[in-house]
PDB file of C-alpha atoms and ligand atoms in Angstrom:
ATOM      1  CA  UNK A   1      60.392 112.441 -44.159  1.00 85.00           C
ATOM      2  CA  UNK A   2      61.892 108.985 -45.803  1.00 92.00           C
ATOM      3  CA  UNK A   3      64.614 109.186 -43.937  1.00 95.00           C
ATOM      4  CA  UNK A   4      63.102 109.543 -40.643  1.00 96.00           C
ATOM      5  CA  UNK A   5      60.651 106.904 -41.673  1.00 96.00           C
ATOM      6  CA  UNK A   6      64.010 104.801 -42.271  1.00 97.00           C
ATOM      7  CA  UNK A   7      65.147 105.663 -38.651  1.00 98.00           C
ATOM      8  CA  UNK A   8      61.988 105.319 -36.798  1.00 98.00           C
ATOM      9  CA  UNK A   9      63.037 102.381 -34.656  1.00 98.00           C
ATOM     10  CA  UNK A  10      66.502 104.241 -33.467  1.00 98.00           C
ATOM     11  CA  UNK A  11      64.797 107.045 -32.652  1.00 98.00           C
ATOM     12  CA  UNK A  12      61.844 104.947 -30.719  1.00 98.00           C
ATOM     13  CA  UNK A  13      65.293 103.042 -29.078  1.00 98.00           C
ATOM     14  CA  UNK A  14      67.100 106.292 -28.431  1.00 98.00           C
ATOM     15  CA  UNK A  15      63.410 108.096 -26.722  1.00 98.00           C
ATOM     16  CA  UNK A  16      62.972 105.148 -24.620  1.00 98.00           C
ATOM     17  CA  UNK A  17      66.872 104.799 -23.477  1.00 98.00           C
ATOM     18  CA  UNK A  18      66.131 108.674 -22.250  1.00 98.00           C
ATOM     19  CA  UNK A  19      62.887 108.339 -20.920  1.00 98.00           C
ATOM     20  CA  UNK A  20      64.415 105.880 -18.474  1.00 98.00           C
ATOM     21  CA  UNK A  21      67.277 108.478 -18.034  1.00 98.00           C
ATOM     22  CA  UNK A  22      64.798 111.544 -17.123  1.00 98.00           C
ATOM     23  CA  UNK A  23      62.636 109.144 -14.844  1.00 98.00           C
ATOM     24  CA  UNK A  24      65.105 107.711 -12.979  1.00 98.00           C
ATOM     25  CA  UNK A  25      66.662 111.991 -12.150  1.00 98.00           C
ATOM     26  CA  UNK A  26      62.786 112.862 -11.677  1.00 97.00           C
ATOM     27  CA  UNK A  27      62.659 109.952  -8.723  1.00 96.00           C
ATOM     28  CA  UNK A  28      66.383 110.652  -7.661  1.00 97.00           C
ATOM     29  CA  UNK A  29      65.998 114.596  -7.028  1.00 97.00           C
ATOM     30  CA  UNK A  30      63.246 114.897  -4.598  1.00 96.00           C
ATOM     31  CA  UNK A  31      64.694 112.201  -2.890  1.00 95.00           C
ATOM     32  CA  UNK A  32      67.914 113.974  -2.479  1.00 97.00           C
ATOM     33  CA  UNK A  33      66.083 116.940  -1.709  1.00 97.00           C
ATOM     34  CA  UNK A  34      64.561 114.526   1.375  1.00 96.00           C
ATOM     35  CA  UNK A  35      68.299 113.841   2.423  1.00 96.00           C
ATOM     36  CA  UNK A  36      69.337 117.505   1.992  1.00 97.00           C
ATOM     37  CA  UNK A  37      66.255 118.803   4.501  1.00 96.00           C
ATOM     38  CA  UNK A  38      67.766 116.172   7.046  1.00 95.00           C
ATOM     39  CA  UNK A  39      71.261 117.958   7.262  1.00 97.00           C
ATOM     40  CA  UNK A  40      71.722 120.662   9.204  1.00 96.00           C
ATOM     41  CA  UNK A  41      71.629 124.502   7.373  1.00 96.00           C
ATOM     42  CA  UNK A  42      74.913 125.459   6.428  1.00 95.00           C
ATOM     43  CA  UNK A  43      76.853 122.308   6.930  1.00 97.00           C
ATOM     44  CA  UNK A  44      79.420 121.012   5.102  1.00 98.00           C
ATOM     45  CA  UNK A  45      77.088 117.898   4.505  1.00 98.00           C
ATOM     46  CA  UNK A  46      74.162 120.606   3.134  1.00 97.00           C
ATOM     47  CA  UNK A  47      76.714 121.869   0.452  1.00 97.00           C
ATOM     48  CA  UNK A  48      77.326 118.641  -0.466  1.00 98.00           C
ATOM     49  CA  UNK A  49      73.936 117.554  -1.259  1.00 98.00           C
ATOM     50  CA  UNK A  50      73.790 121.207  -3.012  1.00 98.00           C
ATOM     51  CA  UNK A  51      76.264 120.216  -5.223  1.00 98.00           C
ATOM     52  CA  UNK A  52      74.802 116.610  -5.770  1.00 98.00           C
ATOM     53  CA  UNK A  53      71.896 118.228  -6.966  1.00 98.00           C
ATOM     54  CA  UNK A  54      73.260 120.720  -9.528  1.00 98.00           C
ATOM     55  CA  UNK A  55      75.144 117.955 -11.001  1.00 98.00           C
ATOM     56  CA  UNK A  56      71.962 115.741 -11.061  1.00 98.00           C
ATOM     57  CA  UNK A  57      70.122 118.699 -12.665  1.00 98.00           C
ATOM     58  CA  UNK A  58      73.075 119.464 -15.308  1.00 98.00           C
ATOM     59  CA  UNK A  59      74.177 115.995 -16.687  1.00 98.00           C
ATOM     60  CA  UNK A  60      71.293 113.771 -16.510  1.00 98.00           C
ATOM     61  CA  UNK A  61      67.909 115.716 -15.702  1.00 98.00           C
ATOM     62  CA  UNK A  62      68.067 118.626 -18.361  1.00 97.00           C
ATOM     63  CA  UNK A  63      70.102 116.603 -21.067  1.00 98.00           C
ATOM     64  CA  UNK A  64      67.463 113.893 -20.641  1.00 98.00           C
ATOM     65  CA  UNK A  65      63.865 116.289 -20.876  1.00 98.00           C
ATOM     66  CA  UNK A  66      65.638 117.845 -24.099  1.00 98.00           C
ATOM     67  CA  UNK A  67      66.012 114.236 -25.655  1.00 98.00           C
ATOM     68  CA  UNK A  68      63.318 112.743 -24.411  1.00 98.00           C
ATOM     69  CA  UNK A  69      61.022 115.350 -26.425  1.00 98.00           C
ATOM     70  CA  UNK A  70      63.317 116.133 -29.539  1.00 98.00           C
ATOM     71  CA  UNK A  71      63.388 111.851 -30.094  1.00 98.00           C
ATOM     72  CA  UNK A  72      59.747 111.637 -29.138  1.00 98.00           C
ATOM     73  CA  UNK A  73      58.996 114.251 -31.413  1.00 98.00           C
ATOM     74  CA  UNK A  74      60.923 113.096 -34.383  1.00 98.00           C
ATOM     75  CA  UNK A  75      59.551 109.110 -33.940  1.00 98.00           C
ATOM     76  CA  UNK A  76      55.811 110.539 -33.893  1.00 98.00           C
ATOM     77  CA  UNK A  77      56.975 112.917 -37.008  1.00 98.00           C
ATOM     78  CA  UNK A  78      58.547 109.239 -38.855  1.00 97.00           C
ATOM     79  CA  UNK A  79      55.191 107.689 -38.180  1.00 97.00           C
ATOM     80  CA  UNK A  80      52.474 110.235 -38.270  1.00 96.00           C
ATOM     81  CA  UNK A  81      51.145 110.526 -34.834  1.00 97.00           C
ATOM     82  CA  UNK A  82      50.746 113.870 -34.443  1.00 97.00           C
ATOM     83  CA  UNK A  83      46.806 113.289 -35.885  1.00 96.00           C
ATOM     84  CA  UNK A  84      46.219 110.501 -33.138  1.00 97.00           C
ATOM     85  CA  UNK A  85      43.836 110.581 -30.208  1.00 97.00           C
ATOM     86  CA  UNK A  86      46.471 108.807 -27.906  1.00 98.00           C
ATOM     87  CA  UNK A  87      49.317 111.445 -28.869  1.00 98.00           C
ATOM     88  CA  UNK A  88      47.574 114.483 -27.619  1.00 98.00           C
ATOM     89  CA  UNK A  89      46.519 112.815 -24.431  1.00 98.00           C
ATOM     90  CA  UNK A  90      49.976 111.559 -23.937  1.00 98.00           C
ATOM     91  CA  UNK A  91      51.775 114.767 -24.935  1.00 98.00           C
ATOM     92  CA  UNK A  92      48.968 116.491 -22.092  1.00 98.00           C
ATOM     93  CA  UNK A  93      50.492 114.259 -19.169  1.00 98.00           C
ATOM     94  CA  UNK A  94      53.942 114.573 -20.657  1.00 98.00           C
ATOM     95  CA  UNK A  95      53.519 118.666 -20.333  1.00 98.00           C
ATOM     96  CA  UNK A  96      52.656 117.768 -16.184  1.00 96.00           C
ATOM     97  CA  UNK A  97      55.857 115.824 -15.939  1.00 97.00           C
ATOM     98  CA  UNK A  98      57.895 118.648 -17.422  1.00 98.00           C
ATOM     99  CA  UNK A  99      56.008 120.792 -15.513  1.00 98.00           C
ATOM    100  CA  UNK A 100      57.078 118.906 -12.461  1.00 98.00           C
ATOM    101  CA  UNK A 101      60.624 118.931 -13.661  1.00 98.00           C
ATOM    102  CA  UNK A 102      60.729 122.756 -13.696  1.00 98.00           C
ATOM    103  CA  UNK A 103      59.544 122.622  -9.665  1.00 98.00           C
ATOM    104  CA  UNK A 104      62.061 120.397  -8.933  1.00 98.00           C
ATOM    105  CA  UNK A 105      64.383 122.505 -10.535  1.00 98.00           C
ATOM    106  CA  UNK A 106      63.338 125.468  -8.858  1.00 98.00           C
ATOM    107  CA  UNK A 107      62.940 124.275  -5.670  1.00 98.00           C
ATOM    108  CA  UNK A 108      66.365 122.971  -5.895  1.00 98.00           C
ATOM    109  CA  UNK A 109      67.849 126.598  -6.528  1.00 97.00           C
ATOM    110  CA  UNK A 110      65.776 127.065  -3.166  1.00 98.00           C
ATOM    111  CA  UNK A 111      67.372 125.037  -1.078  1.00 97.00           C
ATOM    112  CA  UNK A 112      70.626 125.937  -2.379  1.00 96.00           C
ATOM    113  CA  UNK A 113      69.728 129.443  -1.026  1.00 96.00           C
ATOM    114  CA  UNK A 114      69.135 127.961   1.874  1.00 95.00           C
ATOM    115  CA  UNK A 115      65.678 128.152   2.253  1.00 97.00           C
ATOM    116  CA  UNK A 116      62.832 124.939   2.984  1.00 97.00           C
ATOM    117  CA  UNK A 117      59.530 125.463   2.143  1.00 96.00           C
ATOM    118  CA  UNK A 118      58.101 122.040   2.148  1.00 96.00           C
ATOM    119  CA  UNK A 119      58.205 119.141   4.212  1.00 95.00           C
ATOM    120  CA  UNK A 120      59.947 115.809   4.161  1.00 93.00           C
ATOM    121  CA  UNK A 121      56.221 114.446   3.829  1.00 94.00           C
ATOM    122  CA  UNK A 122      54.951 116.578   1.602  1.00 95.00           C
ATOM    123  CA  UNK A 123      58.072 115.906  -0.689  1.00 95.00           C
ATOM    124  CA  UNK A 124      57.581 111.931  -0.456  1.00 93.00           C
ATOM    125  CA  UNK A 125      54.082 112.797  -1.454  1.00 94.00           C
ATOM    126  CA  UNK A 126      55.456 114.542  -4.377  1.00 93.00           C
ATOM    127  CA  UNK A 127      57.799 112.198  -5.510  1.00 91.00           C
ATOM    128  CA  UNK A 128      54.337 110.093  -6.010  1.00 94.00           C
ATOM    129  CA  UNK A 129      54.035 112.392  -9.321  1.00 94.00           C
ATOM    130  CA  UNK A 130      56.264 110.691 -12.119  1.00 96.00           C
ATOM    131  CA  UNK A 131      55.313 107.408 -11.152  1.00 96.00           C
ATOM    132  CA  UNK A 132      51.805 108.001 -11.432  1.00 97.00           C
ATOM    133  CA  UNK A 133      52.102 109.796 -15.062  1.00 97.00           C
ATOM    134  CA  UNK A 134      54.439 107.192 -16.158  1.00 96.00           C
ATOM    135  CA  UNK A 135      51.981 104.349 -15.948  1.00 97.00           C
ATOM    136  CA  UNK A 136      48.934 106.652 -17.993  1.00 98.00           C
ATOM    137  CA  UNK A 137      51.902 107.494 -20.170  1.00 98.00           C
ATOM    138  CA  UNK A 138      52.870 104.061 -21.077  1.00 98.00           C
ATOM    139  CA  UNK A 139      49.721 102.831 -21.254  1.00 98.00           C
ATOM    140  CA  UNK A 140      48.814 105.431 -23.592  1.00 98.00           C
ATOM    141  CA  UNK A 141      51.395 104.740 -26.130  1.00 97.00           C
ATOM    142  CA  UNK A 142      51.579 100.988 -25.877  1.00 98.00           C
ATOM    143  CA  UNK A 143      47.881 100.177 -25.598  1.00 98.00           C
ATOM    144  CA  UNK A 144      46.850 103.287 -26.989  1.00 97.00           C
ATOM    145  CA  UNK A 145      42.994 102.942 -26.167  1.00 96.00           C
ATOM    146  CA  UNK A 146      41.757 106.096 -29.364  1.00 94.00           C
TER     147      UNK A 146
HETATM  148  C1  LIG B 201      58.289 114.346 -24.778  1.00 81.45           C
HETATM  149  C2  LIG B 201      57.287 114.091 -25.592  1.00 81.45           C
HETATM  150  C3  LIG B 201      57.028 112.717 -26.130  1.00 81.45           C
HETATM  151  C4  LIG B 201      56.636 112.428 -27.416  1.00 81.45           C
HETATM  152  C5  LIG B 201      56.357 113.420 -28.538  1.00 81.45           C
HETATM  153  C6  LIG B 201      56.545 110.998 -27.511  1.00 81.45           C
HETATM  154  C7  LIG B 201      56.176 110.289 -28.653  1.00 81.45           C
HETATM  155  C8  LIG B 201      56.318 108.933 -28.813  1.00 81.45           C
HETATM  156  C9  LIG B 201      56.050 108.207 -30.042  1.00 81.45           C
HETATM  157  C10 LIG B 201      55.510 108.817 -31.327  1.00 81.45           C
HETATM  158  C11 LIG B 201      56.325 106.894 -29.818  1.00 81.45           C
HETATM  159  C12 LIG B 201      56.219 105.732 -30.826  1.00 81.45           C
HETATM  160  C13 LIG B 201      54.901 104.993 -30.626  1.00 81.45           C
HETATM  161  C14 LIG B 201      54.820 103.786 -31.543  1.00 81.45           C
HETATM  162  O1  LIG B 201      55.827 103.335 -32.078  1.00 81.45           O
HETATM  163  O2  LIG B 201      53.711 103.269 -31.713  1.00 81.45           O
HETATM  164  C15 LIG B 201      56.779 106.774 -28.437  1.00 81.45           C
HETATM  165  C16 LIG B 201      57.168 105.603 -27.841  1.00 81.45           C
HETATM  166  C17 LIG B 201      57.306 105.447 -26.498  1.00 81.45           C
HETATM  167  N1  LIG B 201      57.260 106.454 -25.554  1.00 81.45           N
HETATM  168 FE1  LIG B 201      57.095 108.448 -25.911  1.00 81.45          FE
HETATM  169  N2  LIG B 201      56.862 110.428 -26.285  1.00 81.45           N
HETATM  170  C18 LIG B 201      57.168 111.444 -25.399  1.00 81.45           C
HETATM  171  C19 LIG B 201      57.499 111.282 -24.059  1.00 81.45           C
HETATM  172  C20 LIG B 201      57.478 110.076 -23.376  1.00 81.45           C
HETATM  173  C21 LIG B 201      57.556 109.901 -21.944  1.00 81.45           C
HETATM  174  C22 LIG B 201      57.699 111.029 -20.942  1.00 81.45           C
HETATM  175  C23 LIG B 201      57.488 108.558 -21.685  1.00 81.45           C
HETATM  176  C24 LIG B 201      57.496 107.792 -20.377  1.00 81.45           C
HETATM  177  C25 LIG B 201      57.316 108.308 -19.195  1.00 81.45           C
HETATM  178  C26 LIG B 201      57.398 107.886 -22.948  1.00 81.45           C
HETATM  179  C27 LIG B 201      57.362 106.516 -23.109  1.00 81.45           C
HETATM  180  C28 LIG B 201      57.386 105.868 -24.310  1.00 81.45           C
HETATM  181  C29 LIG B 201      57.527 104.421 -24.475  1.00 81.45           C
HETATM  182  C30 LIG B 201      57.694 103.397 -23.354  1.00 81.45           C
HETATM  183  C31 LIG B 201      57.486 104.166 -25.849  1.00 81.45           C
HETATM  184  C32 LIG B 201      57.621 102.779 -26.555  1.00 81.45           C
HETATM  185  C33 LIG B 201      56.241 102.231 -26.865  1.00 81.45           C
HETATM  186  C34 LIG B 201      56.255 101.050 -27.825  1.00 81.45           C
HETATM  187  O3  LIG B 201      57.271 100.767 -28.461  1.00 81.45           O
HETATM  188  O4  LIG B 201      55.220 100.401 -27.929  1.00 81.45           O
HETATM  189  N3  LIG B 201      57.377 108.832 -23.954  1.00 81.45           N
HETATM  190  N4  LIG B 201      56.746 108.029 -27.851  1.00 81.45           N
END
């Protein structure tokens, strides 16, 4: 416990750095999945934008949610959160954004099997989500109101 009082800045420093990772993937995706809907099925242009999206997924989107929890979960551990009123109602709207993450991942392995449930609307709409749970997020931890 010492030493992860000791670290608790670089861990605060290394949660934020992938925070802004995993946002920017969670805004990138269903914009890419916007794009993708646009081509037409079974081009070469749709397998590219297949591919853009499994690499999205793999090196910054999954990597990222893992981090993003195990530092956020080791900085509350370092300074004792885990009691607070603002941590549970943080780690609540944190759960919907992972939540949301696992959609976009699924719907991702949709498209790559070449199906399109929703439309380019309804995805815009969507991509609405982690900006919206970013702002109660921050304003959680920063201002934390109980
Ligand atoms: C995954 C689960 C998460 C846990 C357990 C967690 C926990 C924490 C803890 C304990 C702190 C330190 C607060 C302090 O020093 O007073 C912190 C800082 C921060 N977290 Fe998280 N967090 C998580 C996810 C997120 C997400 C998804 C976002 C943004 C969308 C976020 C944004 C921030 C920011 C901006 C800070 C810096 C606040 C400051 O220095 O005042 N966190 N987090």
């Amino acid at each position: 416990m010492e030493i992860l009082q000791s670290l608790y800045l670089w861990l605060k420093a290394g949660h934020v750095i992938f925070v802004i990772f995993w946002m920017a993937g969670l805004f990138m995706l269903p914009r890419y999945f916007v794009y993708h809907q646009e081509s037409d099925p079974g081009s070469a242009e749709e397998a590219r934008w297949i591919d853009r999206e499994a690499k999205l997924r793999k090196i910054i989107l999954t990597p990222a949610l893992v981090l993003t929890w195990v530092l956020g979960v080791l900085t509350a551990l370092a300074i004792g959160a885990f009691s607070e009123g603002w941590l549970h109602a943080k780690l609540l709207f944190v759960l919907v954004l992972s939540g949301y993450h696992g959609w976009l991942v699924g719907y991702s392995k949709k498209l790559a099997r070449g199906e399109r449930p929703l439309t380019g609307r309804k995805l815009r709409m969507l991509n609405e989500v982690p900006g919206l749970a970013a702002v109660v997020i921050v304003v959680l931890v920063v201002v934390k109101p109980f």
